[in-house]
Every structure is written in C-alpha cells, then in structure tokens.
JSON list of C-alpha atoms in Angstrom, two decimals:
[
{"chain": "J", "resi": 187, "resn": "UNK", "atom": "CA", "xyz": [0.00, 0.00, 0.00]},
{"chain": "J", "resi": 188, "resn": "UNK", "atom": "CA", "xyz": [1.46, 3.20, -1.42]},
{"chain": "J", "resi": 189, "resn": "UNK", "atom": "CA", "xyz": [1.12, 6.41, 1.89]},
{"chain": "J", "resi": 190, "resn": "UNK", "atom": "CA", "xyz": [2.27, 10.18, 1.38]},
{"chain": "J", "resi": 191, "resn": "UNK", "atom": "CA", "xyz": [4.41, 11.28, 4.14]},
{"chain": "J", "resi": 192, "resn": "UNK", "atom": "CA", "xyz": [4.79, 15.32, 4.42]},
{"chain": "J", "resi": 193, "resn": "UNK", "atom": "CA", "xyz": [6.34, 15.99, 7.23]},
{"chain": "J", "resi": 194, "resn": "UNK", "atom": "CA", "xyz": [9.36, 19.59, 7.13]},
{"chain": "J", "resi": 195, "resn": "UNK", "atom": "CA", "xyz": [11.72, 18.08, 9.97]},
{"chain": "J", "resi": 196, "resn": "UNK", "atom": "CA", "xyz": [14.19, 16.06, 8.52]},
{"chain": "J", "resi": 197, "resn": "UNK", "atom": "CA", "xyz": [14.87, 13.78, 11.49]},
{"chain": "J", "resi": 198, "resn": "UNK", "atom": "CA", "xyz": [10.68, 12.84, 11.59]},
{"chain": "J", "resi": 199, "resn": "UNK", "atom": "CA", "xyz": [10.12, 12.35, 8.14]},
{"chain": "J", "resi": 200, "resn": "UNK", "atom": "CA", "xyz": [13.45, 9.81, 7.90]},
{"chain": "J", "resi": 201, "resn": "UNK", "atom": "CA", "xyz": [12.12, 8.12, 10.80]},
{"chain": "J", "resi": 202, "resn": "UNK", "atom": "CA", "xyz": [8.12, 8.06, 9.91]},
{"chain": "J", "resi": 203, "resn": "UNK", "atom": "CA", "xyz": [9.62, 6.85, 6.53]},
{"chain": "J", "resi": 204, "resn": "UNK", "atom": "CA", "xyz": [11.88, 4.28, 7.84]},
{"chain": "J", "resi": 205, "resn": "UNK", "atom": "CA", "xyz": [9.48, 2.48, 9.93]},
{"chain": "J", "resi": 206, "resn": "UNK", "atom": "CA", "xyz": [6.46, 2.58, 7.82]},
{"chain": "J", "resi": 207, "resn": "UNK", "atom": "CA", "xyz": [8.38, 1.01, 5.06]},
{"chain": "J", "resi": 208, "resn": "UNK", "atom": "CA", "xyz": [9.46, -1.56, 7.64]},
{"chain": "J", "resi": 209, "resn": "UNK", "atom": "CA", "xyz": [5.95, -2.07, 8.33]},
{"chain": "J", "resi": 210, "resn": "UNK", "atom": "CA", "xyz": [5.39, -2.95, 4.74]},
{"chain": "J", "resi": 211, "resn": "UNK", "atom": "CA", "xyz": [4.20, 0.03, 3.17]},
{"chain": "J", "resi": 212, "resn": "UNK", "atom": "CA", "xyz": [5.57, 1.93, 0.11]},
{"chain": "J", "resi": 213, "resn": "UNK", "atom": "CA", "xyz": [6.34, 5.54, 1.18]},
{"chain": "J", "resi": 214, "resn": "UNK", "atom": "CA", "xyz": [6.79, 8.72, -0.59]},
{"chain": "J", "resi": 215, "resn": "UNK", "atom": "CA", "xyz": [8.21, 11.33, 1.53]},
{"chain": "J", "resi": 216, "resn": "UNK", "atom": "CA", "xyz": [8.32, 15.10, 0.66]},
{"chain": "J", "resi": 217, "resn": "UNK", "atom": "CA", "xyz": [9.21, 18.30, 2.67]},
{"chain": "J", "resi": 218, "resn": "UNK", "atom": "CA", "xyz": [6.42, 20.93, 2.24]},
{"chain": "J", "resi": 219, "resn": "UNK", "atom": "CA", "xyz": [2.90, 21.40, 1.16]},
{"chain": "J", "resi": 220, "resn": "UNK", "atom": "CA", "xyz": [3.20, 22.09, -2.53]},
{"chain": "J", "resi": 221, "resn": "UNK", "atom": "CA", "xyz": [5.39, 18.93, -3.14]},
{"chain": "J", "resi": 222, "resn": "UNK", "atom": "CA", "xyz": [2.85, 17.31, -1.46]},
{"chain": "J", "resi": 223, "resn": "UNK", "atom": "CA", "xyz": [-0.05, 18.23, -3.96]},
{"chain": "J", "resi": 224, "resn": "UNK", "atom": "CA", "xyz": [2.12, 17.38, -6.62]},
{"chain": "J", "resi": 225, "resn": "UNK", "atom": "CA", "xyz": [2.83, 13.64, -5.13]},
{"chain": "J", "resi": 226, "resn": "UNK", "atom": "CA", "xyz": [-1.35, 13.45, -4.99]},
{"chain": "J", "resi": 227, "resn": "UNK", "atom": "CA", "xyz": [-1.53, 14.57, -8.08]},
{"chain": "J", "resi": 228, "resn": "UNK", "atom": "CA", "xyz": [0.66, 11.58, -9.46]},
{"chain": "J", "resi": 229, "resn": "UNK", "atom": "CA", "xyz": [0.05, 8.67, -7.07]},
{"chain": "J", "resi": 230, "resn": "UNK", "atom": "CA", "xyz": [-2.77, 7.69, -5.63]},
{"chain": "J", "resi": 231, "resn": "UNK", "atom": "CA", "xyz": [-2.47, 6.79, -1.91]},
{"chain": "J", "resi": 232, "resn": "UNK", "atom": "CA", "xyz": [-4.36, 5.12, 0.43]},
{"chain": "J", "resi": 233, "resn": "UNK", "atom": "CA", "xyz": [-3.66, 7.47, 3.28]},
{"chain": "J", "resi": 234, "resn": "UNK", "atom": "CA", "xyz": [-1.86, 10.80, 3.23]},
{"chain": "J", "resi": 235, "resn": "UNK", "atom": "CA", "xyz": [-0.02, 11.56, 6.56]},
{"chain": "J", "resi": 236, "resn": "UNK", "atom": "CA", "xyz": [0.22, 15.57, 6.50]},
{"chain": "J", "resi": 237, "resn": "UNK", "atom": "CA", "xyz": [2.03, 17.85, 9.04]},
{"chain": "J", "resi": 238, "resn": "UNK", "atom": "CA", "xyz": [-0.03, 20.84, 10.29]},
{"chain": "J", "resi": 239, "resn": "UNK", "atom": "CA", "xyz": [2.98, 23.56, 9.77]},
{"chain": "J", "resi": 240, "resn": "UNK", "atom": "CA", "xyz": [5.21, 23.01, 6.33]},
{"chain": "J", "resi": 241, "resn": "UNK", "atom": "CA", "xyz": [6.53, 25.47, 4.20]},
{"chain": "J", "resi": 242, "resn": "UNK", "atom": "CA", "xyz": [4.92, 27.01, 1.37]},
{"chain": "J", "resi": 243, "resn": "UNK", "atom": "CA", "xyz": [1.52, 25.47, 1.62]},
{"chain": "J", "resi": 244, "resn": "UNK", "atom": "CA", "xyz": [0.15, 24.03, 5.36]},
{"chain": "J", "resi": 245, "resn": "UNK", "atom": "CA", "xyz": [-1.07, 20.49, 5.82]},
{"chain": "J", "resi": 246, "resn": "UNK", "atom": "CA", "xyz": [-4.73, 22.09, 6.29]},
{"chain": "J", "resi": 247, "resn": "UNK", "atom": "CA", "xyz": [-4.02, 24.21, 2.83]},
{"chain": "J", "resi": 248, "resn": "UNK", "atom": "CA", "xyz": [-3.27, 20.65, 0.97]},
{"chain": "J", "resi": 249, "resn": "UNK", "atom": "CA", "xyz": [-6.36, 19.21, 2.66]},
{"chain": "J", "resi": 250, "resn": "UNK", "atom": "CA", "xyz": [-8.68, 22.03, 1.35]},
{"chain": "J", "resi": 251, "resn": "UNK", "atom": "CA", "xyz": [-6.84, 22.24, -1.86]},
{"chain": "J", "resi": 252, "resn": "UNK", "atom": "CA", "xyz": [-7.63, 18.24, -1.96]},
{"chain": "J", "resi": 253, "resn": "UNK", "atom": "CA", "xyz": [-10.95, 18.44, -0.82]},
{"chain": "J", "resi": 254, "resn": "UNK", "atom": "CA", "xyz": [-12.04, 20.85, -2.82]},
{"chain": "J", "resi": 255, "resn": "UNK", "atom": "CA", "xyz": [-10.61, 18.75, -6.22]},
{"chain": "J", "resi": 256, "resn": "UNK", "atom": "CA", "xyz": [-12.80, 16.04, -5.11]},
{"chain": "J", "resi": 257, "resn": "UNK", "atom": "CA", "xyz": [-10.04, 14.02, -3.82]},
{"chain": "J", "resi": 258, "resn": "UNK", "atom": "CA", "xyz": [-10.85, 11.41, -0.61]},
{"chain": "J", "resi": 259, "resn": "UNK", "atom": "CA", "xyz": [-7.84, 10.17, 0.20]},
{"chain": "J", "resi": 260, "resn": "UNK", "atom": "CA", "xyz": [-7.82, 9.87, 3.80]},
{"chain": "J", "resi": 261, "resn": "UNK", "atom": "CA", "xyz": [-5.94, 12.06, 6.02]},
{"chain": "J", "resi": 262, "resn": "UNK", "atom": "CA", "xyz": [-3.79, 11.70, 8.89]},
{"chain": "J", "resi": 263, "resn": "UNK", "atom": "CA", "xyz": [-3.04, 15.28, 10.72]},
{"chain": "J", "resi": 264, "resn": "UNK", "atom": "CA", "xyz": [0.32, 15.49, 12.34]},
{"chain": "J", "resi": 265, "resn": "UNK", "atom": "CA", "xyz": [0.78, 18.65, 14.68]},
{"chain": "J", "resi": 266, "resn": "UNK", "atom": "CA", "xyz": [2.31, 20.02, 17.89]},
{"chain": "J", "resi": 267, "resn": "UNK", "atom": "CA", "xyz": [-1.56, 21.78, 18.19]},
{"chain": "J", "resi": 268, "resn": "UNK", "atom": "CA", "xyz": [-3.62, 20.03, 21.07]},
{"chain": "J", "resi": 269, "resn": "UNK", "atom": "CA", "xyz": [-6.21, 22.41, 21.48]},
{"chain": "J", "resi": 270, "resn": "UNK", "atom": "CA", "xyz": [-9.65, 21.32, 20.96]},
{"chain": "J", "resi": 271, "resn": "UNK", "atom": "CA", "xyz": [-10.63, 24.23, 18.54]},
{"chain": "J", "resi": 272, "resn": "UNK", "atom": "CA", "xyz": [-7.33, 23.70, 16.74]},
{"chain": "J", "resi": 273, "resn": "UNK", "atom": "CA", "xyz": [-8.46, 19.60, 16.18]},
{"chain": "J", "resi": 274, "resn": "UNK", "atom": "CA", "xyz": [-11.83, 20.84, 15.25]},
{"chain": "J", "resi": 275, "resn": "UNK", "atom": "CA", "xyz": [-10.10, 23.00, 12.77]},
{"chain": "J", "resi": 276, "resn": "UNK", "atom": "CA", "xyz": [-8.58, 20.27, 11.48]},
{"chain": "J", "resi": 277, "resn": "UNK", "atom": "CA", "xyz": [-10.86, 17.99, 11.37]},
{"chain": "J", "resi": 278, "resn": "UNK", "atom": "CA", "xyz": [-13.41, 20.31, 9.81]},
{"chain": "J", "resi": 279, "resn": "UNK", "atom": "CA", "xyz": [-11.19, 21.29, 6.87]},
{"chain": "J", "resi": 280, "resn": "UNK", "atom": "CA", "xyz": [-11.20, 18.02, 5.88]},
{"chain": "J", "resi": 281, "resn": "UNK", "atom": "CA", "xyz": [-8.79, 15.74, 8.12]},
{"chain": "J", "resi": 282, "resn": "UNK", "atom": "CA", "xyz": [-10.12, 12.14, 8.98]},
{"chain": "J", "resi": 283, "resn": "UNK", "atom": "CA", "xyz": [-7.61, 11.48, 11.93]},
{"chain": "J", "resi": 284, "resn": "UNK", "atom": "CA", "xyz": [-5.47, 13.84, 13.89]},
{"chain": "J", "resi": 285, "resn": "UNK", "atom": "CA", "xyz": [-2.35, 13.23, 15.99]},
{"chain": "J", "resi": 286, "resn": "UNK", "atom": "CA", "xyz": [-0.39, 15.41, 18.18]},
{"chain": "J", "resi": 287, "resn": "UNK", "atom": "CA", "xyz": [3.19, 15.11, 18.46]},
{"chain": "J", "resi": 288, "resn": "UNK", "atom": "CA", "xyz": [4.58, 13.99, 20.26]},
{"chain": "J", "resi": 289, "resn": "UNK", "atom": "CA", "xyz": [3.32, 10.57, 19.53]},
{"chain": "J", "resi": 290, "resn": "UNK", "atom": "CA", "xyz": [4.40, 6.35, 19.52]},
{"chain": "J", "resi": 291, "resn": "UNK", "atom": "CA", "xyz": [5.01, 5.03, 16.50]},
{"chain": "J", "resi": 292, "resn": "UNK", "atom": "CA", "xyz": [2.72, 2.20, 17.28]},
{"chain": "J", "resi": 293, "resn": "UNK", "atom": "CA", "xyz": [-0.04, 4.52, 18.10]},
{"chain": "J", "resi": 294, "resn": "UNK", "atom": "CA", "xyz": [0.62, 5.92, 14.34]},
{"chain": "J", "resi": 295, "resn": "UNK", "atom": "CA", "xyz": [0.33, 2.74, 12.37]},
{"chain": "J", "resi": 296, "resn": "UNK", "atom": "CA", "xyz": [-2.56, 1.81, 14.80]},
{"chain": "J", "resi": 297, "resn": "UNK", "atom": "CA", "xyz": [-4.50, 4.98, 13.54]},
{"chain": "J", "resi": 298, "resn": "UNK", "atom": "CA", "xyz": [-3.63, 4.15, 9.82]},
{"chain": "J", "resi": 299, "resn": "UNK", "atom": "CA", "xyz": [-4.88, 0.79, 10.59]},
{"chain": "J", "resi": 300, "resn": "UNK", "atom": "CA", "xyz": [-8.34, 1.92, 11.29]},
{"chain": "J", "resi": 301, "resn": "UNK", "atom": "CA", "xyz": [-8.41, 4.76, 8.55]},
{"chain": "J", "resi": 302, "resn": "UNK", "atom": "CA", "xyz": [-7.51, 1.93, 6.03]},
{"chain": "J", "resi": 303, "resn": "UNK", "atom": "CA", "xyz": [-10.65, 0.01, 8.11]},
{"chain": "J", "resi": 304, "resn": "UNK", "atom": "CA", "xyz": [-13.09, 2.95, 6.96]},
{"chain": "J", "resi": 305, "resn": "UNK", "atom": "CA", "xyz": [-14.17, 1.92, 3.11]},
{"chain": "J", "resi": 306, "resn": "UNK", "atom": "CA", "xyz": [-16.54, 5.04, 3.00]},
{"chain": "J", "resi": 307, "resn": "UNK", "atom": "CA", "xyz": [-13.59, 7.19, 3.87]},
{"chain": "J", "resi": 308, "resn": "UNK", "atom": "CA", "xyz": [-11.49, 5.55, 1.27]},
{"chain": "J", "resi": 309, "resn": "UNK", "atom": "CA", "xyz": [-13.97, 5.75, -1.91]},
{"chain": "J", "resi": 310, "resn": "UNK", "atom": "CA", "xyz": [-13.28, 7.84, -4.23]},
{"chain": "J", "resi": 311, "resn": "UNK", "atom": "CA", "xyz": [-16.07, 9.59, -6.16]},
{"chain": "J", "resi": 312, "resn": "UNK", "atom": "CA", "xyz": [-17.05, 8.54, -9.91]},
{"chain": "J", "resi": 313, "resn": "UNK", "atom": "CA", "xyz": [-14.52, 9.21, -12.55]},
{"chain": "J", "resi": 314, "resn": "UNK", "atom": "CA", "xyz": [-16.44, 10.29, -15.67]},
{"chain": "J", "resi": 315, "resn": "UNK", "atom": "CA", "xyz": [-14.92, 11.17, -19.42]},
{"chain": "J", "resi": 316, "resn": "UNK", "atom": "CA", "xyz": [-17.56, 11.71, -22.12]},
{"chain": "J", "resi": 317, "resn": "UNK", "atom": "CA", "xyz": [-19.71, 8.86, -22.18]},
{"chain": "J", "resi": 318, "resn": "UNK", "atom": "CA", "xyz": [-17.63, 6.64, -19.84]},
{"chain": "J", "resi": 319, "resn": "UNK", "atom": "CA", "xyz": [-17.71, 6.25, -16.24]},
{"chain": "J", "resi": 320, "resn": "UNK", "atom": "CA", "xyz": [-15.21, 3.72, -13.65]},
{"chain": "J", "resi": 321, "resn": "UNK", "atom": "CA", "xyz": [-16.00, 3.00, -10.44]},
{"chain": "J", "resi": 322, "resn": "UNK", "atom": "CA", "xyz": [-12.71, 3.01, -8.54]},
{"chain": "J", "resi": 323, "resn": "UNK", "atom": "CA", "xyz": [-14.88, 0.97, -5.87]},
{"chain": "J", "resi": 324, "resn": "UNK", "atom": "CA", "xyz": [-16.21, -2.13, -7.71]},
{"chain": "J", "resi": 325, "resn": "UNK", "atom": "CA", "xyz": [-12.98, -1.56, -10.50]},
{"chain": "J", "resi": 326, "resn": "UNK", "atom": "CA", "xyz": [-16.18, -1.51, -13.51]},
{"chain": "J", "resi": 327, "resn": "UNK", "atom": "CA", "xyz": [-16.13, 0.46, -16.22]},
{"chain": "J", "resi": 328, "resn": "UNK", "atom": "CA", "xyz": [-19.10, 1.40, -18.32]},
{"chain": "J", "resi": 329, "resn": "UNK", "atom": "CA", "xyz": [-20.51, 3.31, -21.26]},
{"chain": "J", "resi": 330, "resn": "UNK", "atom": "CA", "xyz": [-23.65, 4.54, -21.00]},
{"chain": "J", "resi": 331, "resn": "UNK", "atom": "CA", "xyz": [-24.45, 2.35, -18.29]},
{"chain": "J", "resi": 332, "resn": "UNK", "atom": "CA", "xyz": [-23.12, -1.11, -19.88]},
{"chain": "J", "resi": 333, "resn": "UNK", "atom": "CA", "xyz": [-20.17, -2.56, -18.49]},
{"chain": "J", "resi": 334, "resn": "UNK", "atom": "CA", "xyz": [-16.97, -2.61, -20.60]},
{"chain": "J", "resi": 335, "resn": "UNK", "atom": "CA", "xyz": [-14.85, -6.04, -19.79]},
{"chain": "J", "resi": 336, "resn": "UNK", "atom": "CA", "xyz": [-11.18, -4.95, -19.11]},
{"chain": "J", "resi": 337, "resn": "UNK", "atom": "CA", "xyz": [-8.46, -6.92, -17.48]},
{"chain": "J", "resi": 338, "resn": "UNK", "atom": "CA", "xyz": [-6.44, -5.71, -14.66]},
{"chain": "J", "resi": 339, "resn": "UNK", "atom": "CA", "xyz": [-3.69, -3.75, -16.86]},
{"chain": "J", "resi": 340, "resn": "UNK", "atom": "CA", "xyz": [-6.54, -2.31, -18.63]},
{"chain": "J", "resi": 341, "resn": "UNK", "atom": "CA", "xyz": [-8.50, -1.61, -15.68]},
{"chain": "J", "resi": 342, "resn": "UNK", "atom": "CA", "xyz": [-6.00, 0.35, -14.18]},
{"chain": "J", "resi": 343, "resn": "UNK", "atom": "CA", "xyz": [-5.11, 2.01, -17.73]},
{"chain": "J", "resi": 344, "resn": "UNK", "atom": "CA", "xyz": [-8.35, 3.28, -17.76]},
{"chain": "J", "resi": 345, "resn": "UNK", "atom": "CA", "xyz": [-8.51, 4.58, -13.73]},
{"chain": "J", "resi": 346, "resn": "UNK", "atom": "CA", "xyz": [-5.11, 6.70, -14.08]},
{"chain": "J", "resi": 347, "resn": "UNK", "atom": "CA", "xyz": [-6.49, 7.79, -17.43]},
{"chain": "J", "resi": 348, "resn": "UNK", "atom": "CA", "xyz": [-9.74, 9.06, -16.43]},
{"chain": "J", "resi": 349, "resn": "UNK", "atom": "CA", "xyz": [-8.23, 10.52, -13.20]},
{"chain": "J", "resi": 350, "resn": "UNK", "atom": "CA", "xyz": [-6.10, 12.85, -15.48]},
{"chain": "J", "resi": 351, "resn": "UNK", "atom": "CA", "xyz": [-7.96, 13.57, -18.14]},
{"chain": "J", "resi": 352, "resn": "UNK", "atom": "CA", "xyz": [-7.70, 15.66, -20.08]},
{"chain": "J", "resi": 353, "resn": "UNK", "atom": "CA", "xyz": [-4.02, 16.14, -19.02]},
{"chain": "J", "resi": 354, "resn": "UNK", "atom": "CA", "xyz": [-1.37, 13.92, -20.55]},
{"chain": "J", "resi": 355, "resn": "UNK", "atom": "CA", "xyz": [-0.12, 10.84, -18.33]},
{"chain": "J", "resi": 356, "resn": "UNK", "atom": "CA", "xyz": [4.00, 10.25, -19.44]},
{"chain": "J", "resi": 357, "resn": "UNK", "atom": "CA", "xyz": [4.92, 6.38, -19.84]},
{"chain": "J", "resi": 358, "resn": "UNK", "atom": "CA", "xyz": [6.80, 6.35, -16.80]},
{"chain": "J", "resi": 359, "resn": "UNK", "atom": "CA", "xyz": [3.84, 7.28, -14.38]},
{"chain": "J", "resi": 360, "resn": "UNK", "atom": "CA", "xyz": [2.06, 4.75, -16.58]},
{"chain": "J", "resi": 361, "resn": "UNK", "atom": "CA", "xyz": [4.54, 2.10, -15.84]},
{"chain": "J", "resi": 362, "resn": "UNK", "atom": "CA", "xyz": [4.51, 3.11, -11.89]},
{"chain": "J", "resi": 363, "resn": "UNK", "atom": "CA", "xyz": [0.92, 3.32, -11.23]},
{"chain": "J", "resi": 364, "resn": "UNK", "atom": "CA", "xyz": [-0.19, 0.43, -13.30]},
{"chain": "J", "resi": 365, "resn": "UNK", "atom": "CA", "xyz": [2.15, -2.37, -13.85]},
{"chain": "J", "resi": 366, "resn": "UNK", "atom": "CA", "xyz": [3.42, -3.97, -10.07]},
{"chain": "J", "resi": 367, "resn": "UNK", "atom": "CA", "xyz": [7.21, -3.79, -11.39]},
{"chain": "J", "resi": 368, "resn": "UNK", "atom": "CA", "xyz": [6.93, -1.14, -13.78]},
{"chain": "J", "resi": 369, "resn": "UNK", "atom": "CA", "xyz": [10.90, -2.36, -15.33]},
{"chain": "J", "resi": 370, "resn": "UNK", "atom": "CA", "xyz": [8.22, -4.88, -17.04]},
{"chain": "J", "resi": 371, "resn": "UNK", "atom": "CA", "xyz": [6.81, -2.22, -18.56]},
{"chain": "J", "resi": 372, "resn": "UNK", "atom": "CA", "xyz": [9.71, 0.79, -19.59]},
{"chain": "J", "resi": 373, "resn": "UNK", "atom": "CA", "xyz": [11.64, -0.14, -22.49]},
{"chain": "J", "resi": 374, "resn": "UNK", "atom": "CA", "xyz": [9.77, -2.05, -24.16]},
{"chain": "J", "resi": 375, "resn": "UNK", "atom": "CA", "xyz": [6.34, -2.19, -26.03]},
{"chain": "J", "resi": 376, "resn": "UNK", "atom": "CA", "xyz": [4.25, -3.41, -23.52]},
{"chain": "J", "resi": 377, "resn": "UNK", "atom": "CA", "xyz": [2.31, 0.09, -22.31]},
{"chain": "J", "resi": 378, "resn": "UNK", "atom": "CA", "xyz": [1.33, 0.69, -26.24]},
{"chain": "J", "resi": 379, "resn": "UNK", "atom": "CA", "xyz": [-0.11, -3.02, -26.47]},
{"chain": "J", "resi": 380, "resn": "UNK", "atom": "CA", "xyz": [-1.87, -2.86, -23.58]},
{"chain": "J", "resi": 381, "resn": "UNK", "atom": "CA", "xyz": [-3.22, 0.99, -24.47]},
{"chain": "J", "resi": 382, "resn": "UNK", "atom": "CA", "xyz": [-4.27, -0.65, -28.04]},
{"chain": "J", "resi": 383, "resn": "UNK", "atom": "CA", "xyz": [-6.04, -3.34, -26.43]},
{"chain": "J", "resi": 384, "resn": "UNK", "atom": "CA", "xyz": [-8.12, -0.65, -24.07]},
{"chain": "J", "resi": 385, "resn": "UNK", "atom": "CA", "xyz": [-8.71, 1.64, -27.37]},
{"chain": "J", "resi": 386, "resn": "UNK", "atom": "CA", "xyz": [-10.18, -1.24, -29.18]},
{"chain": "J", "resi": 387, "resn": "UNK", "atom": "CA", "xyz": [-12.86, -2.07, -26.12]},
{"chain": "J", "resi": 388, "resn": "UNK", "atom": "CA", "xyz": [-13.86, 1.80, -26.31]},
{"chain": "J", "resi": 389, "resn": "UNK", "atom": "CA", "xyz": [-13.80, 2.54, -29.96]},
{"chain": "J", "resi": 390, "resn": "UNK", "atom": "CA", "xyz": [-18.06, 2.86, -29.67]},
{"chain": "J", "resi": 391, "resn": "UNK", "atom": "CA", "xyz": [-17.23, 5.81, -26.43]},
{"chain": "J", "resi": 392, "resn": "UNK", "atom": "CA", "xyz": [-17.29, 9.65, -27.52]},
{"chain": "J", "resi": 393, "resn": "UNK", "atom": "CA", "xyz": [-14.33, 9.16, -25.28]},
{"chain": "J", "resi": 394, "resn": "UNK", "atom": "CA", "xyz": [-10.79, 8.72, -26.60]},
{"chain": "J", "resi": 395, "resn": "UNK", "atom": "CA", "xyz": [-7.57, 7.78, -26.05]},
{"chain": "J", "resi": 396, "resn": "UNK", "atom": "CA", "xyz": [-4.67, 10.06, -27.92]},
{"chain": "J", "resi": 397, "resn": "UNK", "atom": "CA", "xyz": [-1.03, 9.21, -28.07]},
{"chain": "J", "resi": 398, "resn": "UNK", "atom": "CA", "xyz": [0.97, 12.21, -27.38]},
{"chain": "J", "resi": 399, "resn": "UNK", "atom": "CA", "xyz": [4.33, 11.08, -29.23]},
{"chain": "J", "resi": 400, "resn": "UNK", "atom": "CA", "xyz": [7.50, 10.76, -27.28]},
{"chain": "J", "resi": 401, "resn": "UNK", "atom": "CA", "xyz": [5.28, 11.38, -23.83]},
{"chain": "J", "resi": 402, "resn": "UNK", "atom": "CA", "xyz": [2.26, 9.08, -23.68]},
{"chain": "J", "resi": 403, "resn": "UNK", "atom": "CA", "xyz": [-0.97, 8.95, -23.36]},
{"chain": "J", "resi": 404, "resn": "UNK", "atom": "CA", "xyz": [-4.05, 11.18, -22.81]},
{"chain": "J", "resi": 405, "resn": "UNK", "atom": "CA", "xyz": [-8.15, 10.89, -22.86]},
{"chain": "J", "resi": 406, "resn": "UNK", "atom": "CA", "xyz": [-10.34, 13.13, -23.92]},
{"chain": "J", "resi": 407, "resn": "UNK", "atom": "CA", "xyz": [-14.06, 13.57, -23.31]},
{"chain": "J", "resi": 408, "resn": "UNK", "atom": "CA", "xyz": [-14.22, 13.69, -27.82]},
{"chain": "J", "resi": 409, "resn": "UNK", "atom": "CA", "xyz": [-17.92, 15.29, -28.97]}
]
C-alpha cells in the first residue's frame, strides 16, 4: 500500500519513513505542502499523513486544496496543536484522523490501521470522461451504463487515465501506477499493447484515447 508522508523536519520524516516502510508500506516522503499536492496529483495513496505547519503550503491548505478537487484520500493530521478548537479545525477542513506530536510510532500505524478500516472514507467519487464512467470501488467500467470487460492492466489504464484527463499521463507514471514492477513495462512495447487493447474495447465511447508522441498517453471527453 502506497502512503504520502509530508512531514518539514528532517529527522521525523526519515524516521516516519523508515518504519512505515518496515511495516510494509511503500512511502513517498516530501518536505512541504506544494510537493505534497504534486505527489497526490501523481500517485494515488491510500492514506496521506500531512504535518499541520510546512513550508509554502500548510497540511490544512493541501487538505482544502484536496478536498475541494474532489479528492478522498484519507488524512492523517500530524501537529504540535492540542487544542480542541485547533483539532476541530482540522478535522473540519477536511482531516479524517489527527495526531499530536509527540506521539508512539505504534499509536501511528494503529491509527492508519483503522483509517484503512473505513471503506466510506477511502472511496473515491465517480470518474467520468464523455460517455464513460469507472467506479474506482467495484474496479467496472461502463458506457452509458453497460459494463466494458477490461483486465487488470486495462482496468487500471483506464482509472489513471480518467483521473487525469484531459491532461497527458508520461509512460513512466504509466509504468509506476499500473504495472506492479513497472521495469516490465519501460523499455519495451508493452504500455502501447496494452493501451491498443483498451482503445479497441472503447472505440463505440465519444471518449478517446490520444497518443501524445514521445510522452504518452491522454483521454479526452471527444464530442
């Protein structure tokens, strides 16, 4: 399971990074707010753990700024704040967990645990280009209602896609987000088959998949 650590100190973030990997998880860790929005703007995570005070943009800032793009990844507040308005602040701008530092490590994993136990939390909403709509819950994708059959590389071809659209997705992030070991998919062929494969299931949708040469991939609502 992929997490977004943003955490400014240098000693917590090597440490929060260090133990969650030993915990299992795969761990991006950046140093501010705006390198944080650009992380959940790449990967999608299945919790974000956010420090209250980083530079440029706050961990609050990144929750409104994700919040108000429709993103529900769930949120885990780090902060030295342990006043009740400041956790209502928190919580009301969009936070699903808040911890005060300082904190146990085993109390952390324990609340990512039980965020990770919340599937309404953890759903995001309907991802819809043109005539075509996925359901990052159930993994279906339909047009006009009917449900398009798609394996798992196309499945998640079609997810990353949509989530982007109409921005262009390179090969690399392609290879990351979709394929397990993505050296399986850079340097060879194997994102263009599998993107020919999806195009041929969704040559009926006003939707459509263009090939941006020498970047990758983009879709387009179409008329």
């Amino acid at each position: 399971m992929r997490v977004l650590v943003a955490e400014d100190d240098e000693g917590l973030r090597s440490v929060l990074a260090r133990g969650l990997r030993e915990h299992g998880y795969v761990v991006d860790a950046v140093v501010d707010g705006a390198d944080a929005l650009r992380y959940l703007r790449a990967y999608h995570y299945e919790v974000a753990i956010l420090d209250w005070r980083m530079p440029r943009q706050s961990g609050v800032e990144v929750v409104d700024a994700m919040r108000n793009s429709g993103d529900r990844t769930p949120v885990l507040m780090l902060t030295a704040r342990d006043a009740t308005e400041d956790r209502v602040t928190g919580l009301n701008r969009g936070a699903d967990d808040y911890l005060v530092k300082p904190f146990s490590f085993s109390e952390l994993v324990a609340r990512l645990g039980a965020l990770q136990r919340r599937p309404a939390l953890t759903v995001d909403p309907q991802l819809r280009c043109g005539d075509l709509q996925f359901d990052p819950t159930t993994r279906i994708l339909s047009r006009d209602g009917e449900p398009v059959v798609l394996t798992t590389i196309e499945s998640g071809l079609a997810e990353l896609l949509m989530r982007r659209s109409p921005a262009v997705v390179t090969r690399r992030v392609i290879a990351v987000q979709v394929w397990e070991d993505e050296a399986d998919a850079v340097g060879s062929n194997t994102i263009d088959v599998h993107v020919a494969r999806l195009r041929s299931k969704l040559e009926r949708a006003t939707a459509r998949i263009e090939t941006v040469r020498g970047t990758g991939y983009r879709m387009v609502p179409g008329d």
